CSV table of C-alpha atoms in Angstrom, one decimal:
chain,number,residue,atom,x,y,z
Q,573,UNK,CA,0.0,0.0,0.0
Q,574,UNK,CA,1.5,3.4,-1.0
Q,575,UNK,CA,2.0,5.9,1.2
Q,576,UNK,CA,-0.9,8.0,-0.4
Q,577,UNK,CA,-2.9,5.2,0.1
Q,578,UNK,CA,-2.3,4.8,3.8
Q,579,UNK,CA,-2.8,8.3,4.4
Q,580,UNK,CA,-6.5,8.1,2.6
Q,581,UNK,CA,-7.2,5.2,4.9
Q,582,UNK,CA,-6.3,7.0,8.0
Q,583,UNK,CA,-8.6,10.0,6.9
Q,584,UNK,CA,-11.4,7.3,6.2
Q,585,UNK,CA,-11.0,6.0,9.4
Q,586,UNK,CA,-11.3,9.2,11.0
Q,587,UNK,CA,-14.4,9.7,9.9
Q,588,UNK,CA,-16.1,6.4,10.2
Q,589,UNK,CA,-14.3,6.8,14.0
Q,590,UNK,CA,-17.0,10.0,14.2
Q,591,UNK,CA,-19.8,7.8,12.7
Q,592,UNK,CA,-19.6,5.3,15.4
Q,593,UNK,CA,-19.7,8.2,18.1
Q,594,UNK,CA,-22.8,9.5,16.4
Q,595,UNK,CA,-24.6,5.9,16.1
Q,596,UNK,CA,-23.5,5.4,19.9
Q,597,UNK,CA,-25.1,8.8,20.4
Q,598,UNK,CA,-28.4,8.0,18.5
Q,599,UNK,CA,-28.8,4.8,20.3
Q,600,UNK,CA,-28.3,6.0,23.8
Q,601,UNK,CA,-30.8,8.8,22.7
Q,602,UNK,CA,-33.3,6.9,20.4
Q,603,UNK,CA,-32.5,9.2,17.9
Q,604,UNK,CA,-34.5,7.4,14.2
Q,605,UNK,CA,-32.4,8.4,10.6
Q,606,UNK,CA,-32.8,7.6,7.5
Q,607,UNK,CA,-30.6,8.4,4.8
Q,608,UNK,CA,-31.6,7.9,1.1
Q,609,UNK,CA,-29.0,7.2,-1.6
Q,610,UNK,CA,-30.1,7.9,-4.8
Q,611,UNK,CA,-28.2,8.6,-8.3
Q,612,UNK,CA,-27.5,7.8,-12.0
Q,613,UNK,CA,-26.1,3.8,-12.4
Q,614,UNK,CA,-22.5,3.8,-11.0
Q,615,UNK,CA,-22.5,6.6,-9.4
Q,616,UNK,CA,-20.6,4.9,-6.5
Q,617,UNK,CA,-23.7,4.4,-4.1
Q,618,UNK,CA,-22.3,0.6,-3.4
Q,619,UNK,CA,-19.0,1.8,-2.1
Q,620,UNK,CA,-20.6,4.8,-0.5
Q,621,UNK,CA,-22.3,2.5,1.7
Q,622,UNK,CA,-19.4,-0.2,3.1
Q,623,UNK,CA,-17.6,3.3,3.7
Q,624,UNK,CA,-20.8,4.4,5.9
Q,625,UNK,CA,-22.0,1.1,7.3
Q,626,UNK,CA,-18.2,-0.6,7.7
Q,627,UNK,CA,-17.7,-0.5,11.7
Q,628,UNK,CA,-21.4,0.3,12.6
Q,629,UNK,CA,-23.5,-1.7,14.3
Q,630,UNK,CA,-25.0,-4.3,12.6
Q,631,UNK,CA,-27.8,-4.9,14.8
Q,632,UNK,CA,-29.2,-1.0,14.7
Q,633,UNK,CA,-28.1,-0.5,11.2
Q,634,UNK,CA,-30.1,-1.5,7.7
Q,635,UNK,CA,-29.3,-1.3,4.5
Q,636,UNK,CA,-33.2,-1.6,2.2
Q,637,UNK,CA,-32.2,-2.6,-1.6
Q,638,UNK,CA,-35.9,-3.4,-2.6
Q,639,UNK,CA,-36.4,-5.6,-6.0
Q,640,UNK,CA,-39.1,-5.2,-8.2
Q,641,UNK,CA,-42.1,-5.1,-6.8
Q,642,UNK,CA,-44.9,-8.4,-6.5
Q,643,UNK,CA,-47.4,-8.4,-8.6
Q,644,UNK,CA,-49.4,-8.0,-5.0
Q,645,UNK,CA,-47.1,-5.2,-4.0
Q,646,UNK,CA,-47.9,-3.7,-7.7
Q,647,UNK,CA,-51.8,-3.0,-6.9
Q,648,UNK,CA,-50.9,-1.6,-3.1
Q,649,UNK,CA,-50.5,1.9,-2.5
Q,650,UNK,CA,-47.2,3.0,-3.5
Q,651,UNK,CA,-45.5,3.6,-0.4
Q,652,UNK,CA,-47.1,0.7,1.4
Q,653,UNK,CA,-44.0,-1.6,1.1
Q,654,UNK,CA,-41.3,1.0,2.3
Q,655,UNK,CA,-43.0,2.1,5.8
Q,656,UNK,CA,-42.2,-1.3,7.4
Q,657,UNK,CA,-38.5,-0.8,6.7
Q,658,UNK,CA,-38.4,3.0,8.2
Q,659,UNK,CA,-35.9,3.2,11.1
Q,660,UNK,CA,-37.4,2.8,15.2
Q,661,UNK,CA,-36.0,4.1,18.0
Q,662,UNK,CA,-31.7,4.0,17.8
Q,663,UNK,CA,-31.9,2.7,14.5
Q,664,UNK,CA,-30.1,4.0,10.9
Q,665,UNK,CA,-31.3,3.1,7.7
Q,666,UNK,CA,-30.1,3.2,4.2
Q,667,UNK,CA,-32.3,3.1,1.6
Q,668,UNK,CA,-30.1,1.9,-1.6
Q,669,UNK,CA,-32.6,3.5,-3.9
Q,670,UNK,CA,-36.1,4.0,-2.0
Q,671,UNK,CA,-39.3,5.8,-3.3
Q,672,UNK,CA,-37.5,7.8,-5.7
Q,673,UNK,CA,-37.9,5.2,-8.3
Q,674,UNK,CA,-40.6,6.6,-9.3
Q,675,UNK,CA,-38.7,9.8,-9.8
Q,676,UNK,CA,-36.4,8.6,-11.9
Q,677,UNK,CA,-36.0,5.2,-13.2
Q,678,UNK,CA,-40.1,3.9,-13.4
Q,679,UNK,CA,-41.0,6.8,-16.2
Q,680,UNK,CA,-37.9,6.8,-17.9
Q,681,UNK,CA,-38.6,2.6,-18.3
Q,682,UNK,CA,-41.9,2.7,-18.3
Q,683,UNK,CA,-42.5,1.2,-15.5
Q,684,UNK,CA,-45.2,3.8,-14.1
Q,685,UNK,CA,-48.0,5.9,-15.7
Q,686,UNK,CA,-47.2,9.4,-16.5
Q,687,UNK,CA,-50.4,10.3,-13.7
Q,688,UNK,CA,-48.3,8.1,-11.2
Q,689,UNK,CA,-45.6,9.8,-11.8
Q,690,UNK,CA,-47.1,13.4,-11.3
Q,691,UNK,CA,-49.0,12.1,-8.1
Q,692,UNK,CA,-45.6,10.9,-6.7
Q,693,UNK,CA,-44.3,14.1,-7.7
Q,694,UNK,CA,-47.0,16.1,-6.0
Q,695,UNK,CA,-47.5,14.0,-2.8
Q,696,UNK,CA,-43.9,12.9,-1.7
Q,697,UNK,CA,-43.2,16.1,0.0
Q,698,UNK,CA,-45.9,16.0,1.9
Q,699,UNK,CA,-45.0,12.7,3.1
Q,700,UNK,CA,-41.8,13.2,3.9
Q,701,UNK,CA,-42.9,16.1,5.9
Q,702,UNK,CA,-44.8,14.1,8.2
Q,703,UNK,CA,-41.9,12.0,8.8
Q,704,UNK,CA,-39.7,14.6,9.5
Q,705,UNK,CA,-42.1,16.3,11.7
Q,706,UNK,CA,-42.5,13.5,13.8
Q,707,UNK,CA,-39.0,13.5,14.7
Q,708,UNK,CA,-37.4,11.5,12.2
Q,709,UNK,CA,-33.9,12.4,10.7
Q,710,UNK,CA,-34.0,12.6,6.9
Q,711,UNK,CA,-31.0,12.8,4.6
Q,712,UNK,CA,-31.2,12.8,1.0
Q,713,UNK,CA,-28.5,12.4,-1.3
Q,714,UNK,CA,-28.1,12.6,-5.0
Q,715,UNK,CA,-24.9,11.1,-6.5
Q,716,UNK,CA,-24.1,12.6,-9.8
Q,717,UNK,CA,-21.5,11.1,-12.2
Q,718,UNK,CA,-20.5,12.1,-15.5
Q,719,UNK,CA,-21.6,10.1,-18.8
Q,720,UNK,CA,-17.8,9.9,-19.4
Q,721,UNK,CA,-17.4,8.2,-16.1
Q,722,UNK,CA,-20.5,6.0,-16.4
Q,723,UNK,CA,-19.3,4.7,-19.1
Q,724,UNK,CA,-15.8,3.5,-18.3
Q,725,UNK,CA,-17.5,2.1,-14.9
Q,726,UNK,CA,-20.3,-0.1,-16.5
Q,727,UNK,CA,-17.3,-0.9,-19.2
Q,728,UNK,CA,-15.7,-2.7,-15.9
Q,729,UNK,CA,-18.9,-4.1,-14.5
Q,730,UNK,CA,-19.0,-6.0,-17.7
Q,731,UNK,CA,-15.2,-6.8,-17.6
Q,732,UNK,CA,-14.8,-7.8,-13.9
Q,733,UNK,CA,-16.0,-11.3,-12.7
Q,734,UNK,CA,-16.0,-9.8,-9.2
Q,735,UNK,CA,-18.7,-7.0,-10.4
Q,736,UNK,CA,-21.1,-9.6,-12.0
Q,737,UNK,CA,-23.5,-9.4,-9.5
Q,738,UNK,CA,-23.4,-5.4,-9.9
Q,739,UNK,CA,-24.9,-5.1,-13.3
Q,740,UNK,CA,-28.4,-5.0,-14.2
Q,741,UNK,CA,-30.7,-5.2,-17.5
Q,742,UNK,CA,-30.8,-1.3,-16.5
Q,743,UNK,CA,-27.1,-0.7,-17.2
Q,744,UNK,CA,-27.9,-0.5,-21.4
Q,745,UNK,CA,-30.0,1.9,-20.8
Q,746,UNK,CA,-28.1,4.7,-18.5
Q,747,UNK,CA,-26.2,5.6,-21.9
Q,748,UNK,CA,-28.9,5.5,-24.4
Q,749,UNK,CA,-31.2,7.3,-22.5
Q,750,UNK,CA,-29.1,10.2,-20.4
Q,751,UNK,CA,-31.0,13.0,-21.8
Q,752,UNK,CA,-34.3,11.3,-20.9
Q,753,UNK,CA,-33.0,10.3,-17.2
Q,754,UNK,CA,-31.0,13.8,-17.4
Q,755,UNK,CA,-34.8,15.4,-17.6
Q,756,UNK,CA,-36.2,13.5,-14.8
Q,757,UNK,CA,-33.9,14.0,-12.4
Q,758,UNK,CA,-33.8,17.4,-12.8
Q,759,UNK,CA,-37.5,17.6,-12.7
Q,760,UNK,CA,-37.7,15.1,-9.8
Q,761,UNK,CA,-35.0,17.4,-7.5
Q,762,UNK,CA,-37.1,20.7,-8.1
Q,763,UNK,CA,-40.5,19.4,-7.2
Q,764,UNK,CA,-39.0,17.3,-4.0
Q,765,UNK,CA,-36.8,19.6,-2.7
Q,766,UNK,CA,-38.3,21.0,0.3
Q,767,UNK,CA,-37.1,22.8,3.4
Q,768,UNK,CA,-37.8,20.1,5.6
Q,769,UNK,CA,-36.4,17.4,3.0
Q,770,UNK,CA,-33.3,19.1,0.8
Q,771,UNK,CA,-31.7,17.2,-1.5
Q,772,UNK,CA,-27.7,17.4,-1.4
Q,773,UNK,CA,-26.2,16.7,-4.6
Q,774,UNK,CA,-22.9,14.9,-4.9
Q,775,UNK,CA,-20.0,15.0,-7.3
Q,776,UNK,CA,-19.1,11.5,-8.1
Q,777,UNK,CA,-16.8,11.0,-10.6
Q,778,UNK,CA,-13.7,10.9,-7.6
Q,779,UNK,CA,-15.3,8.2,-5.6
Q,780,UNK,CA,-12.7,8.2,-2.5
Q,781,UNK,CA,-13.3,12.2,-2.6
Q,782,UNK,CA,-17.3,11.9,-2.6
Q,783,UNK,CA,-17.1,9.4,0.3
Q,784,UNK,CA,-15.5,11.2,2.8
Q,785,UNK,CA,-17.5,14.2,2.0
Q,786,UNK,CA,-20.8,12.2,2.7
Q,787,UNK,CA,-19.7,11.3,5.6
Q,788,UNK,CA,-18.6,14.7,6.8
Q,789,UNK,CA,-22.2,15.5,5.4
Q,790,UNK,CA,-23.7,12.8,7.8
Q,791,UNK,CA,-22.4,13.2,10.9
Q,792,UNK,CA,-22.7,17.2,10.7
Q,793,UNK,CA,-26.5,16.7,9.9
Q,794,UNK,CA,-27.1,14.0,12.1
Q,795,UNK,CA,-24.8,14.0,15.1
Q,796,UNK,CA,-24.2,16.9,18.0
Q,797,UNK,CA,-22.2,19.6,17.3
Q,798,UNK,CA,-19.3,18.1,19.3
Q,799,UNK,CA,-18.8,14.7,17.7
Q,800,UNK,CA,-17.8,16.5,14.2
Q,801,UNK,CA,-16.1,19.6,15.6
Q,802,UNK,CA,-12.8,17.6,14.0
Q,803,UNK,CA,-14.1,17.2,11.0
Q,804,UNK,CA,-13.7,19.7,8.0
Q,805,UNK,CA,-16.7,21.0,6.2
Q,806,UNK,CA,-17.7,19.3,2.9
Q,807,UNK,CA,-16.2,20.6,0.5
Q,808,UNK,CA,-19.0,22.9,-1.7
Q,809,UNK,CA,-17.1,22.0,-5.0
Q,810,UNK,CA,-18.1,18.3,-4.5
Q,811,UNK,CA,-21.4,18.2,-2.2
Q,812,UNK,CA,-23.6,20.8,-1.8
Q,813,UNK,CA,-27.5,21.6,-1.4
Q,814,UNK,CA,-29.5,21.7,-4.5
Q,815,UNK,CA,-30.8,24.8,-6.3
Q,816,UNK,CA,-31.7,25.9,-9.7
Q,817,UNK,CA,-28.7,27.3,-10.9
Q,818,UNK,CA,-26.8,24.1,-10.2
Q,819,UNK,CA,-29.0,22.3,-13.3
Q,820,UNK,CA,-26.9,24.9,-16.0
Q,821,UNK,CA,-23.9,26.2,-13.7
Q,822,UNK,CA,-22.0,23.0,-14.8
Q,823,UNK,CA,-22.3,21.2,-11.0
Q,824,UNK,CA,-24.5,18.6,-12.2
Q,825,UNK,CA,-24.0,16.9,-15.3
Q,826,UNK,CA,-26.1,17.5,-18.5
């Protein structure tokens, strides 16, 4: 390992260090969070999560990759099967895409009606409102990645035995359709960004970069004041809160 490389762990593991003081915090306190990890295909949300979940506790923390829904789940409302995976008392969860599907990926496929789509749209903040409001801790992040970097990532997916489980019929179409996933996402972050539920965009392309950020991000949203004190601030060149002029100022990719 280079000493560049042993220097990147030791900053890692200074931050996962103030992770585990804020889980130990939350759980003495009862403190609920979820965190929702959303983004383009390989934008690094894997990795981002063993850097955020590596020496927590497995027992209070959860990790919700949903697959396609049941045909049952299909004719239930469509939150009904993500409430029974939101956090209780002491407890972090990770949803490794969530309810944003149908921001993004179900009407770019398909997958939903253009009315579902718009009712999502319309409704989610609302919801999300009423979780925050009863006290529960609600991070959002949206990775971004360049179609450059996409690209040469899905290339290795494809290339790499050890990634084989990674890919997804899905992967064809993060290429061919960018413009069309491009135009959701942007309309999805403007109609669910909300005061009580901001989006933070992320900068992906550097994963190690993007990771440590997040976790900066985390524990300065989530934990007391005192547990990150040691920490730097995220650096606003790679995560930052959402706004208009971020869709054409060049910080999120077109």
């Amino acid at each position: 390992m280079s000493k560049n490389s042993d220097d990147d762990q030791r900053e890692l593991e200074r931050h996962q260090l103030a992770l585990v003081h804020y889980q130990q915090h939350a759980m003495a306190q009862g403190e609920r969070a979820l965190i929702i990890l959303e983004g383009r295909d390989a934008a690094g949300k894997d990795g981002t999560i063993r850097a955020v979940t590596e020496h927590l506790s497995v027992r209070n923390t959860r990790v919700i990759a949903l697959a396609k829904p049941t045909e049952r789940e299909q004719g239930q409302w469509y939150l009904q099967r993500y409430i029974p995976h939101l956090p209780a008392a002491g407890e972090t969860v990770i949803f490794h895409r969530s309810w944003y599907n149908r921001g993004g990926v179900e009407p770019v496929m398909g997958f939903c009606t253009p009315e579902q789509h718009e009712a999502f749209l319309r409704d989610i903040p609302h919801h999300e409102a009423l979780l925050v409001g009863d006290g529960l801790k609600l991070v959002k992040l949206w990775l971004d990645v360049s179609k450059k970097e996409q690209a040469k990532r899905l290339a290795e997916r494809k290339d790499e035995p050890l990634k084989a489980l990674k890919s997804s019929p899905l992967d064809e179409a993060a290429q061919s359709r960018w413009d069309a996933y491009t135009g959701a996402r942007d309309e999805m972050l403007k109609r669910t960004h909300t005061a009580a539920a901001p989006w933070i965009c992320v900068r992906s392309d550097h994963k190690k970069t993007a990771r440590l950020n997040i976790i900066r991000h985390l524990v300065r949203t989530l934990a007391p004041a005192s547990i990150g004190k040691e920490l730097d601030a995220p650096d606003p060149d790679v995560l930052f809160p959402f706004e208009i002029a971020a869709l054409s100022d060049g910080r999120l990719e077109r």
